[in-house]
Amino acid sequence: MKTESMSSIPAGNLAERIRRTGASRVVLQIPDGLKREAVPLVLALRAEGIAVAAIAGDPCYGSCDLALDAVALTGADLLVHIGHAPVDERKGVLFEHLPFDFDPAVVAAAVPLLGGPAVGLVTTVQHAHLLDEVAAVLAAHGIVAEVAPGSGRTPFPGQVLGCSYANARALLAPEILYVGTGVFHPIGVQMATGRRVVALDPYTGDAQEVSADRLLRRRFALIERAREAESFGIILSTRSGQARPALAERLAALSEKAVVITMREVTAAEMINFGCGAYVNTACPRLAYDDQVRFPVPLLAPQEFEILCGVRAWEEYEVDEI
Ligand code: SF4
């Protein structure tokens, strides 16, 4: 098995950006899928004269999870966070997001599924740089593409995150085209906007209309299961961009059986250890919607716990966003 590789992240450009910050020692943080790149990248940065105090080795899923503790521990003066755009304003952090290219012509595969003449365009940060070219292809097919400017947790035009669909909600078009892999984000877009959503995988050219119906049926069943719980753990994340202490406190006040539990990594083992009959997730929203299968008991979204407690009607269901 190959264990070593050269970094595919351009170290020269990154070194120049680090130098411009005036930092003298940096900590490097890199998402799980790119961890094999970390050591070669550090070696390449060293060759460029950059002092790297450490690589932050804990799991990293987004820029909601900055390794500020590693910076403090090592006495570094800059965190270099690779792979994501910022979700909030942070001093002392340099974000190096990594664009992933595809052939914009692939969007023609989605045209037969679009009603036109106007469609909203959304994508993830990796592909946000190609939305103008995607819009040009749609224009050649007589469809006007609308792209919302970046805002809040999603600073790139048209960007959506599993915890923020603000750039989809800002659209006026009656239907939305999501360009990216998987169905988690487009289903979230559908729940957040209530509009017709078509998802296009830019690598395979597969296009499909998505529906939140199955997910909602599963969530309804989980709420019913959670009603049997004798206690509820309200999970409060300690990650930098996931912590919602006011929300956790408000939810805990809804039930005498609820207790706030702080967690960094939300795992089945911790759920079993604490022994609650159900948990409520105020950490990354994706944990409840996408990872329930990993957990031994129901993990409800905040709005679902409100339904269980009778302070929100099922008809007022909303997707959880930070
Ligand atoms: S909270 Fe979840 S969806 Fe949002 S940036 Fe973090 S990992 Fe991604």
Short mmCIF file of C-alpha atoms and ligand atoms in Angstrom, two decimals:
data_model
loop_
_atom_site.label_atom_id
_atom_site.label_comp_id
_atom_site.label_asym_id
_atom_site.label_seq_id
_atom_site.Cartn_x
_atom_site.Cartn_y
_atom_site.Cartn_z
CA MET A 1 0.00 0.00 0.00
CA LYS A 2 1.25 3.47 -0.87
CA THR A 3 1.81 5.47 2.30
CA GLU A 4 3.53 8.59 1.06
CA SER A 5 2.61 11.11 -1.56
CA MET A 6 3.51 14.60 -2.74
CA SER A 7 1.01 17.26 -1.77
CA SER A 8 -1.36 18.32 -4.56
CA ILE A 9 -2.05 21.58 -2.71
CA PRO A 10 0.17 24.30 -4.24
CA ALA A 11 2.58 25.05 -1.39
CA GLY A 12 4.21 28.05 -3.09
CA ASN A 13 0.96 30.06 -3.29
CA LEU A 14 -0.02 29.08 0.22
CA ALA A 15 3.42 30.04 1.59
CA GLU A 16 3.10 33.46 -0.05
CA ARG A 17 -0.34 34.00 1.52
CA ILE A 18 1.03 32.95 4.94
CA ARG A 19 3.99 35.31 4.59
CA ARG A 20 1.62 38.19 3.81
CA THR A 21 -0.13 37.69 7.19
CA GLY A 22 3.18 38.30 8.99
CA ALA A 23 2.76 35.08 11.02
CA SER A 24 5.92 33.48 12.38
CA ARG A 25 4.59 29.98 13.32
CA VAL A 26 1.48 28.27 12.01
CA VAL A 27 -0.73 25.28 12.77
CA LEU A 28 -2.11 23.45 9.74
CA GLN A 29 -5.65 22.02 9.82
CA ILE A 30 -6.91 19.86 7.00
CA PRO A 31 -10.20 17.94 6.50
CA ASP A 32 -10.31 14.18 7.01
CA GLY A 33 -10.53 13.37 3.29
CA LEU A 34 -7.26 15.24 2.63
CA LYS A 35 -5.22 14.15 5.68
CA ARG A 36 -2.79 12.21 3.47
CA GLU A 37 -1.82 15.59 2.00
CA ALA A 38 -0.91 17.10 5.37
CA VAL A 39 2.63 15.80 5.96
CA PRO A 40 3.82 16.36 2.35
CA LEU A 41 2.32 19.85 2.51
CA VAL A 42 4.15 20.66 5.76
CA LEU A 43 7.42 19.47 4.26
CA ALA A 44 6.80 21.61 1.17
CA LEU A 45 5.92 24.65 3.32
CA ARG A 46 9.09 24.15 5.35
CA ALA A 47 11.09 24.18 2.13
CA GLU A 48 9.43 27.56 1.44
CA GLY A 49 10.67 28.84 4.82
CA ILE A 50 7.36 28.55 6.72
CA ALA A 51 7.59 27.35 10.34
CA VAL A 52 4.80 24.85 10.99
CA ALA A 53 4.36 24.22 14.72
CA ALA A 54 1.98 21.27 14.27
CA ILE A 55 -0.71 19.62 12.21
CA ALA A 56 -4.08 19.59 14.00
CA GLY A 57 -4.84 15.87 13.95
CA ASP A 58 -8.40 15.67 15.29
CA PRO A 59 -11.27 14.93 12.88
CA CYS A 60 -12.27 18.06 10.97
CA TYR A 61 -15.54 18.40 9.07
CA GLY A 62 -15.72 22.09 8.29
CA SER A 63 -14.60 25.58 9.19
CA CYS A 64 -17.11 25.31 12.04
CA ASP A 65 -14.42 23.26 13.76
CA LEU A 66 -11.30 25.41 14.00
CA ALA A 67 -8.30 23.96 15.87
CA LEU A 68 -7.86 27.05 18.06
CA ASP A 69 -6.78 24.83 20.98
CA ALA A 70 -3.84 23.52 18.93
CA VAL A 71 -2.81 27.10 18.14
CA ALA A 72 -2.90 28.05 21.83
CA LEU A 73 -1.09 24.87 22.88
CA THR A 74 1.79 25.32 20.44
CA GLY A 75 2.12 29.10 20.78
CA ALA A 76 1.57 29.52 17.04
CA ASP A 77 0.16 32.80 15.76
CA LEU A 78 -1.85 31.59 12.76
CA LEU A 79 -4.18 28.69 11.97
CA VAL A 80 -4.10 27.68 8.32
CA HIS A 81 -7.42 25.96 7.64
CA ILE A 82 -7.50 24.02 4.37
CA GLY A 83 -10.53 23.00 2.32
CA HIS A 84 -13.38 25.19 3.56
CA ALA A 85 -14.60 28.79 3.34
CA PRO A 86 -15.15 30.62 6.65
CA VAL A 87 -18.51 30.25 8.43
CA ASP A 88 -17.80 33.18 10.72
CA GLU A 89 -15.40 36.09 11.21
CA ARG A 90 -12.15 34.90 12.85
CA LYS A 91 -8.92 36.69 13.49
CA GLY A 92 -5.73 34.65 13.27
CA VAL A 93 -7.10 32.15 10.73
CA LEU A 94 -6.14 31.86 7.07
CA PHE A 95 -8.69 29.92 4.99
CA GLU A 96 -7.43 28.08 1.93
CA HIS A 97 -10.48 26.58 0.25
CA LEU A 98 -9.87 24.13 -2.58
CA PRO A 99 -11.86 24.50 -5.82
CA PHE A 100 -12.78 21.29 -7.67
CA ASP A 101 -13.33 21.63 -11.43
CA PHE A 102 -15.82 19.92 -13.71
CA ASP A 103 -16.91 20.51 -17.30
CA PRO A 104 -19.70 23.15 -17.14
CA ALA A 105 -21.22 21.67 -20.32
CA VAL A 106 -22.44 18.77 -18.15
CA VAL A 107 -25.31 21.01 -16.96
CA ALA A 108 -27.06 20.31 -20.30
CA ALA A 109 -28.02 16.94 -18.75
CA ALA A 110 -30.29 18.73 -16.28
CA VAL A 111 -32.06 20.91 -18.87
CA PRO A 112 -34.81 18.35 -19.75
CA LEU A 113 -35.83 18.28 -16.05
CA LEU A 114 -36.04 22.08 -15.73
CA GLY A 115 -39.30 23.89 -16.40
CA GLY A 116 -37.54 27.21 -17.19
CA PRO A 117 -37.41 30.00 -18.21
CA ALA A 118 -35.71 30.95 -14.89
CA VAL A 119 -33.87 28.74 -12.43
CA GLY A 120 -31.99 29.43 -9.22
CA LEU A 121 -28.46 28.00 -9.03
CA VAL A 122 -26.80 26.66 -5.87
CA THR A 123 -23.73 24.56 -5.17
CA THR A 124 -21.14 23.75 -2.53
CA VAL A 125 -18.02 25.82 -1.96
CA GLN A 126 -15.83 23.46 -4.02
CA HIS A 127 -17.74 24.31 -7.22
CA ALA A 128 -18.81 27.91 -6.54
CA HIS A 129 -16.11 29.27 -8.88
CA LEU A 130 -17.85 27.61 -11.86
CA LEU A 131 -21.39 28.97 -11.41
CA ASP A 132 -20.93 31.77 -14.00
CA GLU A 133 -19.89 29.20 -16.59
CA VAL A 134 -22.81 26.94 -15.63
CA ALA A 135 -25.14 29.92 -16.02
CA ALA A 136 -23.73 30.58 -19.51
CA VAL A 137 -24.48 26.99 -20.56
CA LEU A 138 -28.05 27.33 -19.25
CA ALA A 139 -28.42 30.64 -21.13
CA ALA A 140 -27.46 28.85 -24.34
CA HIS A 141 -30.45 26.55 -23.65
CA GLY A 142 -32.78 29.54 -23.14
CA ILE A 143 -32.79 29.36 -19.32
CA VAL A 144 -31.96 32.41 -17.21
CA ALA A 145 -29.97 31.43 -14.11
CA GLU A 146 -30.30 33.36 -10.87
CA VAL A 147 -27.46 33.26 -8.33
CA ALA A 148 -27.80 34.85 -4.88
CA PRO A 149 -24.82 36.81 -3.51
CA GLY A 150 -22.88 35.19 -0.68
CA SER A 151 -23.99 35.88 2.87
CA GLY A 152 -23.26 34.90 6.48
CA ARG A 153 -21.98 31.30 6.79
CA THR A 154 -21.93 30.95 3.01
CA PRO A 155 -19.76 33.83 1.67
CA PHE A 156 -19.54 32.59 -1.95
CA PRO A 157 -22.35 33.45 -4.42
CA GLY A 158 -24.75 30.51 -4.72
CA GLN A 159 -23.00 28.55 -1.96
CA VAL A 160 -25.03 26.34 0.38
CA LEU A 161 -23.92 24.36 3.42
CA GLY A 162 -25.61 21.56 5.34
CA CYS A 163 -26.18 24.15 8.08
CA SER A 164 -27.18 27.14 5.94
CA TYR A 165 -29.46 27.51 2.93
CA ALA A 166 -29.65 31.33 3.10
CA ASN A 167 -28.36 31.70 -0.48
CA ALA A 168 -31.15 29.37 -1.70
CA ARG A 169 -33.88 31.10 0.29
CA ALA A 170 -32.79 34.46 -1.19
CA LEU A 171 -33.64 33.25 -4.72
CA LEU A 172 -36.81 34.36 -6.51
CA ALA A 173 -36.87 31.64 -9.19
CA PRO A 174 -39.64 29.05 -8.76
CA GLU A 175 -37.25 26.12 -9.14
CA ILE A 176 -33.65 25.54 -8.12
CA LEU A 177 -30.82 23.59 -9.69
CA TYR A 178 -28.25 22.18 -7.24
CA VAL A 179 -24.91 21.27 -8.82
CA GLY A 180 -22.92 18.90 -6.64
CA THR A 181 -22.68 15.33 -5.42
CA GLY A 182 -25.16 13.53 -3.15
CA VAL A 183 -28.75 14.37 -2.24
CA PHE A 184 -28.29 15.72 1.30
CA HIS A 185 -27.80 19.37 0.26
CA PRO A 186 -30.54 19.49 -2.42
CA ILE A 187 -33.04 17.90 -0.02
CA GLY A 188 -32.07 20.55 2.52
CA VAL A 189 -32.60 23.21 -0.17
CA GLN A 190 -36.04 21.76 -0.88
CA MET A 191 -37.00 21.77 2.82
CA ALA A 192 -35.65 25.29 3.35
CA THR A 193 -37.34 26.82 0.29
CA GLY A 194 -40.35 24.59 -0.39
CA ARG A 195 -39.49 24.85 -4.10
CA ARG A 196 -38.93 22.26 -6.80
CA VAL A 197 -35.25 21.21 -6.70
CA VAL A 198 -33.27 19.35 -9.36
CA ALA A 199 -29.88 17.91 -8.40
CA LEU A 200 -27.10 17.43 -10.94
CA ASP A 201 -24.00 15.37 -10.20
CA PRO A 202 -21.32 17.25 -12.18
CA TYR A 203 -19.05 14.21 -12.44
CA THR A 204 -21.55 11.58 -13.62
CA GLY A 205 -24.05 13.88 -15.37
CA ASP A 206 -26.93 12.21 -13.44
CA ALA A 207 -29.81 14.61 -12.87
CA GLN A 208 -32.87 13.99 -10.70
CA GLU A 209 -35.66 15.85 -9.01
CA VAL A 210 -35.30 15.42 -5.25
CA SER A 211 -38.01 15.04 -2.65
CA ALA A 212 -37.86 15.43 1.13
CA ASP A 213 -40.92 13.18 1.63
CA ARG A 214 -39.04 10.03 2.64
CA LEU A 215 -36.79 11.94 5.04
CA LEU A 216 -39.78 13.65 6.62
CA ARG A 217 -41.59 10.31 7.12
CA ARG A 218 -38.48 8.96 8.87
CA ARG A 219 -38.22 12.07 11.04
CA PHE A 220 -41.89 11.81 12.03
CA ALA A 221 -41.37 8.19 13.13
CA LEU A 222 -38.29 9.22 15.17
CA ILE A 223 -40.22 11.92 17.01
CA GLU A 224 -42.86 9.31 17.92
CA ARG A 225 -40.14 6.90 19.14
CA ALA A 226 -38.52 9.65 21.20
CA ARG A 227 -41.78 10.28 23.06
CA GLU A 228 -41.07 7.08 25.03
CA ALA A 229 -37.74 8.41 26.38
CA GLU A 230 -37.42 8.87 30.13
CA SER A 231 -34.71 11.48 29.68
CA PHE A 232 -33.38 13.71 26.90
CA GLY A 233 -29.76 14.77 26.40
CA ILE A 234 -29.57 18.18 24.72
CA ILE A 235 -26.25 18.05 22.90
CA LEU A 236 -24.28 21.30 22.97
CA SER A 237 -21.27 21.24 20.68
CA THR A 238 -17.96 22.68 21.88
CA ARG A 239 -16.75 23.21 18.29
CA SER A 240 -16.06 26.86 17.41
CA GLY A 241 -18.78 27.30 14.76
CA GLN A 242 -21.36 24.78 16.00
CA ALA A 243 -21.90 25.88 19.60
CA ARG A 244 -25.45 27.16 20.20
CA PRO A 245 -25.63 27.53 24.01
CA ALA A 246 -28.72 29.78 24.03
CA LEU A 247 -30.64 27.29 21.86
CA ALA A 248 -29.57 24.35 24.04
CA GLU A 249 -30.69 26.19 27.16
CA ARG A 250 -34.05 27.13 25.61
CA LEU A 251 -34.68 23.54 24.51
CA ALA A 252 -33.73 22.14 27.93
CA ALA A 253 -36.31 24.45 29.50
CA LEU A 254 -39.06 22.77 27.45
CA SER A 255 -38.92 19.51 29.44
CA GLU A 256 -38.14 18.57 33.02
CA LYS A 257 -36.55 15.40 31.63
CA ALA A 258 -33.98 17.31 29.53
CA VAL A 259 -30.33 17.94 30.46
CA VAL A 260 -27.67 19.82 28.44
CA ILE A 261 -24.57 17.71 27.67
CA THR A 262 -21.53 19.29 26.00
CA MET A 263 -19.74 17.16 23.42
CA ARG A 264 -16.95 17.70 20.93
CA GLU A 265 -17.44 14.51 18.92
CA VAL A 266 -21.04 13.22 18.91
CA THR A 267 -20.72 9.43 18.98
CA ALA A 268 -22.92 6.40 19.60
CA ALA A 269 -20.54 5.38 22.43
CA GLU A 270 -21.15 8.65 24.31
CA MET A 271 -24.89 8.31 23.81
CA ILE A 272 -24.80 4.81 25.27
CA ASN A 273 -22.59 6.01 28.16
CA PHE A 274 -25.05 8.71 29.20
CA GLY A 275 -28.00 6.39 28.69
CA CYS A 276 -30.65 8.93 27.66
CA GLY A 277 -33.63 7.55 25.73
CA ALA A 278 -33.26 10.26 23.08
CA TYR A 279 -30.97 13.19 22.29
CA VAL A 280 -31.51 16.59 20.74
CA ASN A 281 -28.84 17.89 18.41
CA THR A 282 -27.79 21.54 18.52
CA ALA A 283 -24.41 20.69 16.89
CA CYS A 284 -23.99 20.27 13.11
CA PRO A 285 -27.55 19.77 11.74
CA ARG A 286 -26.29 17.07 9.43
CA LEU A 287 -25.73 14.71 12.39
CA ALA A 288 -29.46 14.29 12.97
CA TYR A 289 -30.61 14.18 9.34
CA ASP A 290 -27.80 12.22 7.75
CA ASP A 291 -26.14 10.16 10.50
CA GLN A 292 -29.11 8.84 12.51
CA VAL A 293 -28.30 5.33 11.30
CA ARG A 294 -25.06 5.48 13.38
CA PHE A 295 -26.90 6.20 16.63
CA PRO A 296 -28.63 3.76 18.99
CA VAL A 297 -31.51 6.08 19.95
CA PRO A 298 -33.33 8.99 18.26
CA LEU A 299 -31.26 12.13 17.67
CA LEU A 300 -33.81 14.89 17.08
CA ALA A 301 -33.32 18.26 15.44
CA PRO A 302 -34.27 21.24 17.65
CA GLN A 303 -37.53 21.84 15.75
CA GLU A 304 -38.45 18.15 16.17
CA PHE A 305 -38.00 18.38 19.93
CA GLU A 306 -40.26 21.43 19.91
CA ILE A 307 -42.89 19.32 18.11
CA LEU A 308 -42.46 16.55 20.69
CA CYS A 309 -42.89 19.09 23.50
CA GLY A 310 -46.02 20.53 21.91
CA VAL A 311 -44.69 24.03 21.27
CA ARG A 312 -44.57 23.61 17.47
CA ALA A 313 -47.04 21.88 15.14
CA TRP A 314 -45.86 19.23 12.65
CA GLU A 315 -47.20 21.52 9.89
CA GLU A 316 -44.64 24.12 11.03
CA TYR A 317 -41.71 21.75 10.48
CA GLU A 318 -38.52 23.60 9.45
CA VAL A 319 -35.09 22.33 8.54
CA ASP A 320 -32.45 23.11 11.18
CA GLU A 321 -29.88 25.75 10.20
CA ILE A 322 -27.20 27.55 12.18
S1 SF4 B 1 -21.97 22.76 10.97
FE1 SF4 B 1 -21.96 20.89 9.70
S2 SF4 B 1 -22.77 21.50 7.72
FE2 SF4 B 1 -22.15 23.38 8.80
S3 SF4 B 1 -20.05 23.78 8.15
FE3 SF4 B 1 -19.96 22.54 10.02
S4 SF4 B 1 -19.78 20.41 9.32
FE4 SF4 B 1 -20.54 21.65 7.59
#
